[in-house]
Short mmCIF file of C-alpha atoms and ligand atoms in Angstrom, two decimals:
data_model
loop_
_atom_site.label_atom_id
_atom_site.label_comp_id
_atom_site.label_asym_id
_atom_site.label_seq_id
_atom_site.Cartn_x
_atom_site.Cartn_y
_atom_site.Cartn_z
CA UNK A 154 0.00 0.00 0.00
CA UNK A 155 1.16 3.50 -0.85
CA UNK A 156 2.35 5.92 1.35
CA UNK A 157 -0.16 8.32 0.69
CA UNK A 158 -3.08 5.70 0.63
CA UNK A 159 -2.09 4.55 3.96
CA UNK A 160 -2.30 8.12 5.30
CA UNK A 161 -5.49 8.38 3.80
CA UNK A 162 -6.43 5.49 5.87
CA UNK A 163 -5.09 6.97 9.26
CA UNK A 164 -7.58 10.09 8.20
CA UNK A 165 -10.34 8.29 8.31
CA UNK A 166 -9.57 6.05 11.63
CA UNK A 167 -8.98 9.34 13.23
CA UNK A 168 -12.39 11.23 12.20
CA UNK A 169 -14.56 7.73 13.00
CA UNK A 170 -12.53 7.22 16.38
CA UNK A 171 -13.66 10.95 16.98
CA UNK A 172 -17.18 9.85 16.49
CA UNK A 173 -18.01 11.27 12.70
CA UNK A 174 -18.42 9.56 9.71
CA UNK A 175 -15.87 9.44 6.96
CA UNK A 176 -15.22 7.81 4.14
CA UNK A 177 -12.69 8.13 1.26
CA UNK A 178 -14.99 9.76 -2.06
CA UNK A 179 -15.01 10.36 -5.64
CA UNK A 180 -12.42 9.80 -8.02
CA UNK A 181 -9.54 8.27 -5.65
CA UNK A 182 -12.13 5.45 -5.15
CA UNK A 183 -13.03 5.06 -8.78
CA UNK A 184 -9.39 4.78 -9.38
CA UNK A 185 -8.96 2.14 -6.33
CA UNK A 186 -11.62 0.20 -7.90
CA UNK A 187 -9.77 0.00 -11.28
CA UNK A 188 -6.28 -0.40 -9.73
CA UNK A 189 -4.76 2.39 -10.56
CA UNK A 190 -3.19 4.57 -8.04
CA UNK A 191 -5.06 7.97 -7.38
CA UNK A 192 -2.64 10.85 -7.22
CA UNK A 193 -4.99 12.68 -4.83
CA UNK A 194 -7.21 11.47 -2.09
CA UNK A 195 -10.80 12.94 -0.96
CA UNK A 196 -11.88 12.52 2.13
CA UNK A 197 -15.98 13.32 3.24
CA UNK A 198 -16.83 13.37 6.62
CA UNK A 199 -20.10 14.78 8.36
CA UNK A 200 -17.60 16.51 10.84
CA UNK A 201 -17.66 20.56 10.66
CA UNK A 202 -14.93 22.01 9.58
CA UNK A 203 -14.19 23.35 12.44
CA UNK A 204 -14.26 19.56 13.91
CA UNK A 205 -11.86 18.72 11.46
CA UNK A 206 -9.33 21.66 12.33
CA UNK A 207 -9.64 20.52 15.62
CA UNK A 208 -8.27 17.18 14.80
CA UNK A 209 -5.85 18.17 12.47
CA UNK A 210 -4.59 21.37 13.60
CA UNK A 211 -2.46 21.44 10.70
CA UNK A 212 -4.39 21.26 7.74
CA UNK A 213 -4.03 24.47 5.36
CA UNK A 214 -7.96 26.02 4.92
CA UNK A 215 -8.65 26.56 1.23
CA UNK A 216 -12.12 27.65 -0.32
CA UNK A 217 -13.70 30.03 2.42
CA UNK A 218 -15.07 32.37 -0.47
CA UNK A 219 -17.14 29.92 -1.85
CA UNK A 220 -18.82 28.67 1.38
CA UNK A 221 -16.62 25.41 0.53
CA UNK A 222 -14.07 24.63 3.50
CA UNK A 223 -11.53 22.26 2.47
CA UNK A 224 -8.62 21.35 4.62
CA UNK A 225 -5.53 19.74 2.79
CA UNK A 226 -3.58 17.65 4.60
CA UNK A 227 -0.27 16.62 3.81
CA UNK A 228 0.79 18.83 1.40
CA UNK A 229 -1.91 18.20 -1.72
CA UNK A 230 -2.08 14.82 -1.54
CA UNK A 231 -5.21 14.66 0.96
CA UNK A 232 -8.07 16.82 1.15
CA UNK A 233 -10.79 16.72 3.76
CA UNK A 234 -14.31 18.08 2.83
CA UNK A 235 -17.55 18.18 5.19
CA UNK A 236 -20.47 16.54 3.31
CA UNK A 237 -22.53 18.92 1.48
CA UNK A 238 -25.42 19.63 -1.02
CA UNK A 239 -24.92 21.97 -3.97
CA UNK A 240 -28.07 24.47 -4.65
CA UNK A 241 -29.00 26.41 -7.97
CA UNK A 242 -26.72 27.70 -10.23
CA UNK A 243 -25.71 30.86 -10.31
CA UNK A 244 -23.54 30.95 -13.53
CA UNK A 245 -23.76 28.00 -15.03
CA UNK A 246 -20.89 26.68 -13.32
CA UNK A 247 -21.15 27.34 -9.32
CA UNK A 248 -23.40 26.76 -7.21
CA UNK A 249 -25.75 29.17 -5.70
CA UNK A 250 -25.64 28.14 -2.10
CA UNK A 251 -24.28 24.77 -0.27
CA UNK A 252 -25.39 23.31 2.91
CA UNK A 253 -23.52 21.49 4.95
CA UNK A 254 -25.36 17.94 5.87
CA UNK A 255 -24.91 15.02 7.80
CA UNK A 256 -26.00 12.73 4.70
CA UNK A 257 -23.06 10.67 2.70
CA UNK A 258 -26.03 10.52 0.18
CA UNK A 259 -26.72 13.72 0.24
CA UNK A 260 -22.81 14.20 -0.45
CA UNK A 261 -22.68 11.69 -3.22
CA UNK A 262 -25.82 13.32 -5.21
CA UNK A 263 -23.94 16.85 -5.84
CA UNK A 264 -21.05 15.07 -7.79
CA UNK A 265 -20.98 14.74 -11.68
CA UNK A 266 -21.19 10.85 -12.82
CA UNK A 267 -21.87 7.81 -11.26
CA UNK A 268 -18.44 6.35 -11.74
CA UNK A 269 -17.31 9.55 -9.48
CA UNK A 270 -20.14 8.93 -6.85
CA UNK A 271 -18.18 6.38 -4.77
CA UNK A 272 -17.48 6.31 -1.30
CA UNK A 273 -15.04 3.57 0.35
CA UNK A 274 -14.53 2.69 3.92
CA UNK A 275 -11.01 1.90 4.11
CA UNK A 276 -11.37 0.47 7.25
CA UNK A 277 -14.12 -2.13 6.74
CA UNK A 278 -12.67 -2.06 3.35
CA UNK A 279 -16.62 -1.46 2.22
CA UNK A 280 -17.87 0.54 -0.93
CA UNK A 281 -20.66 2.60 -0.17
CA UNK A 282 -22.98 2.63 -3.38
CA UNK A 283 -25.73 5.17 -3.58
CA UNK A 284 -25.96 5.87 -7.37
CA UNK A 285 -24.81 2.38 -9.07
CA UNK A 286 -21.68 3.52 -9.80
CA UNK A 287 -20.14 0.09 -9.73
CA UNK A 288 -22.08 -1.59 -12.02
CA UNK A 289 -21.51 1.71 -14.20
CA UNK A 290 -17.76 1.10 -13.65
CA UNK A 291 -18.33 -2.47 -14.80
CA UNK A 292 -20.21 -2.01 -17.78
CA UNK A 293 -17.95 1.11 -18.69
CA UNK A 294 -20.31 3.51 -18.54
CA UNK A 295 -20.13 7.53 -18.32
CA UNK A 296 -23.87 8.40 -16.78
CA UNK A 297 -24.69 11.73 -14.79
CA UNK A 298 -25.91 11.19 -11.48
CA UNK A 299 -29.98 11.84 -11.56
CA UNK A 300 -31.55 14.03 -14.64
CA UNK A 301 -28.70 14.39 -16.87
CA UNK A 302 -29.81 17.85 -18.36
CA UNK A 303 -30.54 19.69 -14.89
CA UNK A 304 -26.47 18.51 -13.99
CA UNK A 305 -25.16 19.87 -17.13
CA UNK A 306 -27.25 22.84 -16.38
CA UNK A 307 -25.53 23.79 -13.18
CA UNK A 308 -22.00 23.04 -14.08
CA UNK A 309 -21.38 23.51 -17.89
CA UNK A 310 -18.10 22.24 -16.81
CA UNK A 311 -19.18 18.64 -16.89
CA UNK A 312 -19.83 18.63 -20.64
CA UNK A 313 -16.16 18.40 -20.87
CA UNK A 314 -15.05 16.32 -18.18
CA UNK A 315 -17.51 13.28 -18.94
CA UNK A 316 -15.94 13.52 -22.49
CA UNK A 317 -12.56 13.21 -20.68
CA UNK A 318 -13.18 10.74 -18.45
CA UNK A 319 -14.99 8.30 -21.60
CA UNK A 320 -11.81 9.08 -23.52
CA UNK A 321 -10.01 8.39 -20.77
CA UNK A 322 -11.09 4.59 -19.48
CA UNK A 323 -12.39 4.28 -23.04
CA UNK A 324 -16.08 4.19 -22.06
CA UNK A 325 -19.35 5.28 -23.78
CA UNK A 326 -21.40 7.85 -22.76
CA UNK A 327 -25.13 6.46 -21.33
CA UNK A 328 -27.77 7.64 -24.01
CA UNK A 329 -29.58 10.31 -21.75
CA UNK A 330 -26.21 11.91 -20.67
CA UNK A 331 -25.37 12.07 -24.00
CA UNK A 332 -28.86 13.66 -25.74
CA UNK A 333 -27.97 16.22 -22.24
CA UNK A 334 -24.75 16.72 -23.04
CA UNK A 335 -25.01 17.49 -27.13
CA UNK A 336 -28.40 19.99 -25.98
CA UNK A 337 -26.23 22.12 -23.33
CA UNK A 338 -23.13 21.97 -25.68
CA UNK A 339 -24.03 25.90 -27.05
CA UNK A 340 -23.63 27.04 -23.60
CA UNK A 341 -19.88 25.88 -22.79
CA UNK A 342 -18.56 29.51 -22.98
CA UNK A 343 -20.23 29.80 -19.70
CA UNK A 344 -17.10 27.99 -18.32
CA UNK A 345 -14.21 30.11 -17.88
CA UNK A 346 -11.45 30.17 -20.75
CA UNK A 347 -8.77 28.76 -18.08
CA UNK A 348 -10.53 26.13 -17.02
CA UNK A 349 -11.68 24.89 -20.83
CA UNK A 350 -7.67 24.87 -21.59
CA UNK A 351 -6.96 22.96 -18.60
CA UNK A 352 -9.68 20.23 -20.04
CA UNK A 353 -8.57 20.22 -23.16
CA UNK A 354 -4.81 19.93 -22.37
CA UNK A 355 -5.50 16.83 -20.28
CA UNK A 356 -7.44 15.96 -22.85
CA UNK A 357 -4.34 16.02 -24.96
CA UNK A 358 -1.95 14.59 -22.94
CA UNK A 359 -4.37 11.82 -20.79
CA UNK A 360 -3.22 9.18 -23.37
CA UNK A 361 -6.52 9.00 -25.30
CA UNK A 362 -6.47 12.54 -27.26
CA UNK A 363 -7.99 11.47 -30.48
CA UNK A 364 -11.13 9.67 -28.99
CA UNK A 365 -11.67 12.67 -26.91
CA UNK A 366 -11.27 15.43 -29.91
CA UNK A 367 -13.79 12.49 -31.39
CA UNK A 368 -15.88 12.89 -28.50
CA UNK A 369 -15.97 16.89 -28.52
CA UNK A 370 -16.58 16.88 -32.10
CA UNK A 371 -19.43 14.56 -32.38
CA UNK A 372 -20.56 16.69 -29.21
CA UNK A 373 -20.70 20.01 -31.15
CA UNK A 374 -18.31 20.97 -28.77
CA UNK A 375 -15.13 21.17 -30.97
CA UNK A 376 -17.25 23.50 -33.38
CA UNK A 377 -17.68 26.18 -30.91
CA UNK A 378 -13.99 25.49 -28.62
CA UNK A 379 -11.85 24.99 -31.97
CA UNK A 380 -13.73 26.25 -35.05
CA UNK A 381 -10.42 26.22 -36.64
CA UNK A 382 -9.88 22.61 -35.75
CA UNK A 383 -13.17 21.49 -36.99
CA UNK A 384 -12.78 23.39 -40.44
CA UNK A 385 -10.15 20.65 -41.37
CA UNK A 386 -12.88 17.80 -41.69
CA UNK A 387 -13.15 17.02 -45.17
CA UNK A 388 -10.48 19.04 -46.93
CA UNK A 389 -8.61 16.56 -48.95
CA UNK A 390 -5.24 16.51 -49.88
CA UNK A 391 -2.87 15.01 -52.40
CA UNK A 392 -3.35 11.21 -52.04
CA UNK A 393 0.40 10.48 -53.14
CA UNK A 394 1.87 13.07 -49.65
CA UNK A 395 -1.29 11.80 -47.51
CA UNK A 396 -2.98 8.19 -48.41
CA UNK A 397 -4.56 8.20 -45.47
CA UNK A 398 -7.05 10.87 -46.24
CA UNK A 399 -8.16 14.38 -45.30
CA UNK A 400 -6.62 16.83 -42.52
CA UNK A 401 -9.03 15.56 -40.09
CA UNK A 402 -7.99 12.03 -40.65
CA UNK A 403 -4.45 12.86 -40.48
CA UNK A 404 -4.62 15.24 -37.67
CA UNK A 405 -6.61 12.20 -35.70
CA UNK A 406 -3.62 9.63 -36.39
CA UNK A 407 -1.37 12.05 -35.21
CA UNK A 408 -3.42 12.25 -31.80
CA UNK A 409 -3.63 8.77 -31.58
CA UNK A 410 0.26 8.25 -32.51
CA UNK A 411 1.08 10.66 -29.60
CA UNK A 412 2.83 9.15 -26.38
CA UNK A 413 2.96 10.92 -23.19
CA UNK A 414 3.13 14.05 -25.09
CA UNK A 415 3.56 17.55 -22.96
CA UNK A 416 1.26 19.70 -23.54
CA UNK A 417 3.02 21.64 -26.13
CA UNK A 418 3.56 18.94 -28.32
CA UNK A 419 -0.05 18.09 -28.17
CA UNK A 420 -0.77 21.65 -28.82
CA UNK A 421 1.32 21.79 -31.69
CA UNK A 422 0.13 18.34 -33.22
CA UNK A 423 -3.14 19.53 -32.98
CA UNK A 424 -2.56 22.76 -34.91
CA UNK A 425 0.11 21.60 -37.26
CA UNK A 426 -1.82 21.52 -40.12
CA UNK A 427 -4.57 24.16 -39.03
CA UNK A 428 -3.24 26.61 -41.57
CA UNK A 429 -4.43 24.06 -44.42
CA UNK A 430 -8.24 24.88 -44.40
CA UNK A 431 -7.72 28.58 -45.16
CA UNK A 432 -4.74 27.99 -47.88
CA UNK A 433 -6.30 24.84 -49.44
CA UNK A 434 -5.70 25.52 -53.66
CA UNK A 435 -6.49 23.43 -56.73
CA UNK A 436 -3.34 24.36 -58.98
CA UNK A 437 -0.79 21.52 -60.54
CA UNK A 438 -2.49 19.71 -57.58
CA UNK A 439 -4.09 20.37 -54.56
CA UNK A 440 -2.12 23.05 -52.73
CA UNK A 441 -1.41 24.62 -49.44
CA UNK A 442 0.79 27.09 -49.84
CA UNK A 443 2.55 29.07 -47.12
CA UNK A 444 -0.05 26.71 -44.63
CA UNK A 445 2.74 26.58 -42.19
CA UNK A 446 3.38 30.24 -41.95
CA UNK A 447 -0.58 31.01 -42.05
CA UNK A 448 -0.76 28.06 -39.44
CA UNK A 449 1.64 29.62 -37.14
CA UNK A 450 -0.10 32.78 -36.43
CA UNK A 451 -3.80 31.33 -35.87
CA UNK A 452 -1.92 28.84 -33.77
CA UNK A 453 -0.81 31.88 -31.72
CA UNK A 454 -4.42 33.22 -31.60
CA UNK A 455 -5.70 30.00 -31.08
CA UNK A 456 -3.33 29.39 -27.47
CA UNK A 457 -3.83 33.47 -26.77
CA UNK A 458 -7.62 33.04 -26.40
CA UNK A 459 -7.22 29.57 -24.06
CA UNK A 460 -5.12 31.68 -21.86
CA UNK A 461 -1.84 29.67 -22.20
CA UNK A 462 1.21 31.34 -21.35
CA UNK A 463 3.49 34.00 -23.50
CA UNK A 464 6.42 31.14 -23.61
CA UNK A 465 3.54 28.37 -24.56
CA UNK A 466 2.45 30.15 -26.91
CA UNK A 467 5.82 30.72 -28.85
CA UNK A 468 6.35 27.26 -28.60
CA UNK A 469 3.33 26.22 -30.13
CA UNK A 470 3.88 28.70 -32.80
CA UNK A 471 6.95 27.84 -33.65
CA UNK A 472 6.06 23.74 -33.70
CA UNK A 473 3.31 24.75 -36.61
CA UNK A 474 5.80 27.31 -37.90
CA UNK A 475 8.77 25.07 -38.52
CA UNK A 476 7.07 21.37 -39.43
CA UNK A 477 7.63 21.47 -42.49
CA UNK A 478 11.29 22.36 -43.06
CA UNK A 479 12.19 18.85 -41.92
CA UNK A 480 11.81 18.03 -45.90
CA UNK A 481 14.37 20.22 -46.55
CA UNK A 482 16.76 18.65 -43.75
CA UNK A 483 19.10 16.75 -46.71
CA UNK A 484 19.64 19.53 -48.78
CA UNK A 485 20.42 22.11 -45.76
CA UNK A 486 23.36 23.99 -45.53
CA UNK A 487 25.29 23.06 -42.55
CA UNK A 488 25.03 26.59 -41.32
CA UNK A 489 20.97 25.89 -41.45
CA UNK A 490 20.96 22.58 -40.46
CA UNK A 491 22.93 24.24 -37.30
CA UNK A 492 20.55 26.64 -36.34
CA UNK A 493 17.61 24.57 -36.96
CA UNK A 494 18.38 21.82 -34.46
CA UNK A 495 19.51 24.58 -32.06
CA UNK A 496 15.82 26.05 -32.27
CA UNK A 497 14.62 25.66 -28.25
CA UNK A 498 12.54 22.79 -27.67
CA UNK A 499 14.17 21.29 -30.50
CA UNK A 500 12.93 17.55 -28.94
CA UNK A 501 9.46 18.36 -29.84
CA UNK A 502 9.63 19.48 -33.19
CA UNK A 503 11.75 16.41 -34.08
CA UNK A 504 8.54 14.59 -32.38
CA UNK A 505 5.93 16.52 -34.27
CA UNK A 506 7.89 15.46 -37.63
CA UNK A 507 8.35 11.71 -36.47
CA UNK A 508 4.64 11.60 -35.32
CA UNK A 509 3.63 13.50 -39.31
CA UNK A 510 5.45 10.88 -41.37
CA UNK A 511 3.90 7.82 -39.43
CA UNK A 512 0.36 9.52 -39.95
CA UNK A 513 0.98 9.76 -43.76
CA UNK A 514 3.18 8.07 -45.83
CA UNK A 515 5.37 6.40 -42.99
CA UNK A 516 8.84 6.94 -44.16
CA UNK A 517 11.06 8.05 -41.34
CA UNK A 518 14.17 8.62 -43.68
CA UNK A 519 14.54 12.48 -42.14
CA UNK A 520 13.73 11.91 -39.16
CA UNK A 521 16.57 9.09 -38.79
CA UNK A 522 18.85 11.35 -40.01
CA UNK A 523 18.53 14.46 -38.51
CA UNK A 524 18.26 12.30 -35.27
CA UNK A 525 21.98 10.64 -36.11
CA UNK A 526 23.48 14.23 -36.02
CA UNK A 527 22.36 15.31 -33.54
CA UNK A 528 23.45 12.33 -31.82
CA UNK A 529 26.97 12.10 -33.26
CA UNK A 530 27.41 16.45 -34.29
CA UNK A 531 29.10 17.89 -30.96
CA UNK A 532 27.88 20.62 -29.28
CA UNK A 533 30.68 23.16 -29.78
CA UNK A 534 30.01 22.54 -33.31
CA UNK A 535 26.58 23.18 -32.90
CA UNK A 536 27.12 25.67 -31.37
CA UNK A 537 30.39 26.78 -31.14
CA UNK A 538 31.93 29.62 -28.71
CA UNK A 539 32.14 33.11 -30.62
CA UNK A 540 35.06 33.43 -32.39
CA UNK A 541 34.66 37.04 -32.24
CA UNK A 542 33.10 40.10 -30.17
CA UNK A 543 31.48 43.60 -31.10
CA UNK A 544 34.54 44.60 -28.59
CA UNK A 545 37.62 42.40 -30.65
CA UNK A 546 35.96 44.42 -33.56
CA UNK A 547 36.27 47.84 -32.13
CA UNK A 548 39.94 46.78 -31.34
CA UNK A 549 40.10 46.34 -35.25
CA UNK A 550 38.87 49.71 -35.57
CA UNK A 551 35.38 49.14 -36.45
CA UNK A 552 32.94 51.33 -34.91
CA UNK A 553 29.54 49.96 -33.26
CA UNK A 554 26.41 50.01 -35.51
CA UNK A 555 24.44 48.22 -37.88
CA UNK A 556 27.95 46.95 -40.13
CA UNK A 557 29.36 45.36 -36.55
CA UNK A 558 26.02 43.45 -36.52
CA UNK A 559 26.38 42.26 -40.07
CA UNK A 560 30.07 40.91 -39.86
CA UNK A 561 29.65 38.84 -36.22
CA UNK A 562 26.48 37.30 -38.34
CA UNK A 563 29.01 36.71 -41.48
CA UNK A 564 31.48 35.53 -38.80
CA UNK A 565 28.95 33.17 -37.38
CA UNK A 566 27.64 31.66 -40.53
CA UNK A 567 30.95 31.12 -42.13
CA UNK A 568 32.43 29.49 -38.40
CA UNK A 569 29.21 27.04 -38.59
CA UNK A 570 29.81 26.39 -42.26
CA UNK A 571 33.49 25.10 -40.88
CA UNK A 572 35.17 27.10 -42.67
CA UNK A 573 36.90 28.86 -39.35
CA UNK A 574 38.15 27.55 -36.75
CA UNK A 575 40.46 30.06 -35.31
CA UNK A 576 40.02 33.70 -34.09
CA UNK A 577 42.82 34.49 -36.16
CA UNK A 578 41.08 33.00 -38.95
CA UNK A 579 38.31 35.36 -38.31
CA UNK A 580 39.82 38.06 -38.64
CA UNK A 581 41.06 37.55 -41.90
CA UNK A 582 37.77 36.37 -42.96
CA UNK A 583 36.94 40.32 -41.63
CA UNK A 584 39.57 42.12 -43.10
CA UNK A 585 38.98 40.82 -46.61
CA UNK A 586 34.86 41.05 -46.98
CA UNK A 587 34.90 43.68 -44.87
CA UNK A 588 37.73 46.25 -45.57
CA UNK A 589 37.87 48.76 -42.79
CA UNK A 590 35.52 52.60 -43.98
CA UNK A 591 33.71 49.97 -46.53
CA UNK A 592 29.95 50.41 -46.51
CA UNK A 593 28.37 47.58 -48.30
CA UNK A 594 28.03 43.67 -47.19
CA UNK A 595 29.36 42.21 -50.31
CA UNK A 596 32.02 44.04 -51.83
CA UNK A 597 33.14 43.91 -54.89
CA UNK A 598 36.59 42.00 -56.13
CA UNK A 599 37.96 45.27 -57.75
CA UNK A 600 37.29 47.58 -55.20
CA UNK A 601 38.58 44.57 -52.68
CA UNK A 602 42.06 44.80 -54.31
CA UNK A 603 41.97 48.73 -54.58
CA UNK A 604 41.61 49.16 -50.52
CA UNK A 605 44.58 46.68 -50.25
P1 ATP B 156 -9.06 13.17 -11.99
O1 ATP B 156 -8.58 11.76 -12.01
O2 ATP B 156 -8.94 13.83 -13.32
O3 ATP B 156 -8.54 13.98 -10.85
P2 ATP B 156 -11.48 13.18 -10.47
O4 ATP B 156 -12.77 12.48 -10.67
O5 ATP B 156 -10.68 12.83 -9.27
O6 ATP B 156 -10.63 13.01 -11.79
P3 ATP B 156 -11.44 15.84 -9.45
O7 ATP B 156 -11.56 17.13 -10.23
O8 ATP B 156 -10.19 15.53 -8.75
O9 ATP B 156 -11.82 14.71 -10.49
O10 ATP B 156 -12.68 15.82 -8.46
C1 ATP B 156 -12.85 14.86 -7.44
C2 ATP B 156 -14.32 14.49 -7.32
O11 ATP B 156 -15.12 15.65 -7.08
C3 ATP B 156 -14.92 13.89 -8.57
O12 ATP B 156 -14.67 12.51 -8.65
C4 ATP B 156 -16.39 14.19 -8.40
O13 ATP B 156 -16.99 13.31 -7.47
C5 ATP B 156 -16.35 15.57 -7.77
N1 ATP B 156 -16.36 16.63 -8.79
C6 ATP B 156 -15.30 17.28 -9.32
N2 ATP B 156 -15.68 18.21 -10.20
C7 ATP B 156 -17.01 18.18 -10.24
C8 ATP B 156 -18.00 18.92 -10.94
N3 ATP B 156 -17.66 19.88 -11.81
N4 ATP B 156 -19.30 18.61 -10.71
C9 ATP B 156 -19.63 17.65 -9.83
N5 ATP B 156 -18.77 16.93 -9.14
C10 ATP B 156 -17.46 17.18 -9.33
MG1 MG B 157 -8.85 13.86 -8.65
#
């Protein structure tokens, strides 16, 4: 037995031997049931609040401005919550008032599906069953606990967690929950923006991404989260780049391809191809030019408006930004071929290509090889130390400005071209393309041998 499950445990004895009722709840026991470790424990107990701080002088208060007391316990590992009904709905997503009760049931019928309405005595090792939630478990079932459409009603943010959780464990959603569900879909923008990313990341990165962007789409859902997303069903592309189908087909594979992905990565193997709607062309074939470049920047609109962060954001960009170049890998100067596996993140764009080829045409041929150099390239050639600074220049008599830019970049390009090695070497490579009081970048041979 974990650590952290045993601790849970010695919660429990505690409350009971202090004459309340407890019991371990929700999703921790769903997870106990299907053996697999919860990474959080929930503890309900008809004690107060109070009661509870009185037992565990320790525990951290969290929730006061919502009426809600809960009292984490070791760290976040434990949380301790008095039983309680949920009333009305004041936004669509909290409640209007809660009550504390003395009723487990009572507890058990203000929590989303059945599968989540479980309650475990770990100390008669007894499940405590007020909504069938077993048999539900059994039969691999996602259904809301009583009327389906009055739950969604209260808590839009349902609609999206029983599409994660079926994705998830790989269940169906019950009939009823589902009618509910695709009815209260138009509302979702009731939920805040944060909290819709959060879904959809774990979404991404649960291990089951393309049954739940299956899920949301067949839901409605994806139409009003991700218009841009949706927009790639049916747009075809050449059959001899993509047998497998359209973008939507591809994209999917992609998803399904994806293994332990952060969310970045998911992100950007979402949107790789999310330029290819708006830039989709009949010409010599079907055509989509610049889609990468037009991909990038509704990417970046895309992660803006689910509230990811500035650094996210660039990353994603770049990922839909930069897929493509990996066909030009072979014929890359080394100078290129430098930079481009020194781009940050670099891990997950090699990914994103790896995870492209297998959903189309399969042939890994770039992939292996960029892979191999990177592997067997050293770093200081790579990236190499400077060979010169703005200040050696000035020492040369150069003066700061624009020109000093241009030659360190000319310095840079030829020492990752290998065709310096030395600082001395450098400055030879200065003196001759760029002959001190010279203006241009590129000057000419004559005028090279006048100055000499
Ligand atoms: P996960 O494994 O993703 O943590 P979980 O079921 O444990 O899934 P939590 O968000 O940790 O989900 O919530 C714990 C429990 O609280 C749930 O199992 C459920 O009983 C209840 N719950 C959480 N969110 C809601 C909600 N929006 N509406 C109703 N009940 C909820
Ligand atoms: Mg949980």
């Amino acid at each position: 037995m974990s650590e952290l499950r045993e601790k849970a445990k010695q919660v429990v004895r505690r409350l009971v031997a202090a004459g309340h009722q407890a019991y371990w709840a929700g999703g921790c026991v769903r997870d106990v049931l299907l053996e697999r470790e919860p990474a959080d424990y929930d503890v309900a107990t008809s004690a107060t609040p109070e009661q509870v701080l009185e037992l565990f002088p320790k525990a951290v208060t969290v929730g006061m401005q919502f009426g809600v007391v809960r009292l984490l316990l070791d760290g976040d590992g434990i949380e301790v919550a008095t039983f309680r009904s949920d009333i009305g709905s004041a936004d669509g997503r909290h409640p209007e008032q809660v009550r504390y009760t003395s009723s487990p049931e009572e507890d058990v019928g203000r929590r989303d599906f059945t599968l989540n309405g479980l309650l475990y005595d770990p100390l008669k090792e007894q499940v405590l069953d007020f909504v069938g939630g077993q048999a539900d478990l059994k039969a691999g079932i996602i259904r809301a606990i009583g009327e389906a459409a009055e739950r969604f009603a209260e808590d839009k943010l349902r609609l999206l967690r029983a599409i994660r959780f079926a994705a998830r464990f790989g269940y169906r959603i019950e009939e009823k929950t589902w009618a509910a569900l695709r009815a209260a879909a138009p509302q979702i923008q009731q939920v805040s923006r944060e909290r819709i990313r959060d879904e959809l990341v774990k979404m991404l990165t649960e291990g089951a991404a393309r049954r739940a962007f299956e899920l949301l789409d067949e839901s409605g859902l994806l139409e009003i989260l991700l218009p841009e997303v949706a927009r790639m069903k049916g747009v075809e592309q050449p059959p001899e780049f993509h047998p497998e189908g359209d973008v939507w087909v591809h994209t999917r594979l992609l998803l399904e391809k994806m293994e332990q992905p952060t969310a970045t990565l998911a992100l950007g193997v979402l949107l790789h191809d999310v330029g290819k709607p708006p830039t989709f062309a009949v010409r010599d074939r079907i055509r989509f030019n610049q889609h990468a470049e037009v991909g990038a920047v509704m990417a970046e609109e895309i992660c803006r408006r689910l509230r990811l962060s500035n650094a996210e954001i660039e990353r994603v960009a770049a990922l839909v930004k930069n897929h493509l170049k990996f066909k030009d890998v072979p014929k890359m100067r080394a100078s290129t071929f430098k930079r481009f596996i020194s781009m940050e993140g670099f891990d997950e764009h090699l990914e994103l290509h790896r995870l492209d080829c297998l959903a189309s045409h399969g042939d890994l041929a770039n992939w292996r090889f960029v892979k191999e150099q990177r592997e067997t390239l050293p770093p200081e050639e790579v990236r190499p130390p400077r060979l010169l600074t703005g200040h050696d220049l000035k020492k040369m008599g150069y003066e700061p400005g624009p020109r000093m830019g241009e030659i360190l970049a000319a310095v840079e390009e030829a020492q990752l071209e290998g065709e310096l090695r030395t600082p001395e070497e450098a400055q030879a490579l200065v003196r001759r393309r760029f002959p001190p009081g010279g203006k241009s970048r590129r000057v000419p041979a004559t005028s090279r041998r006048k100055e000499k």
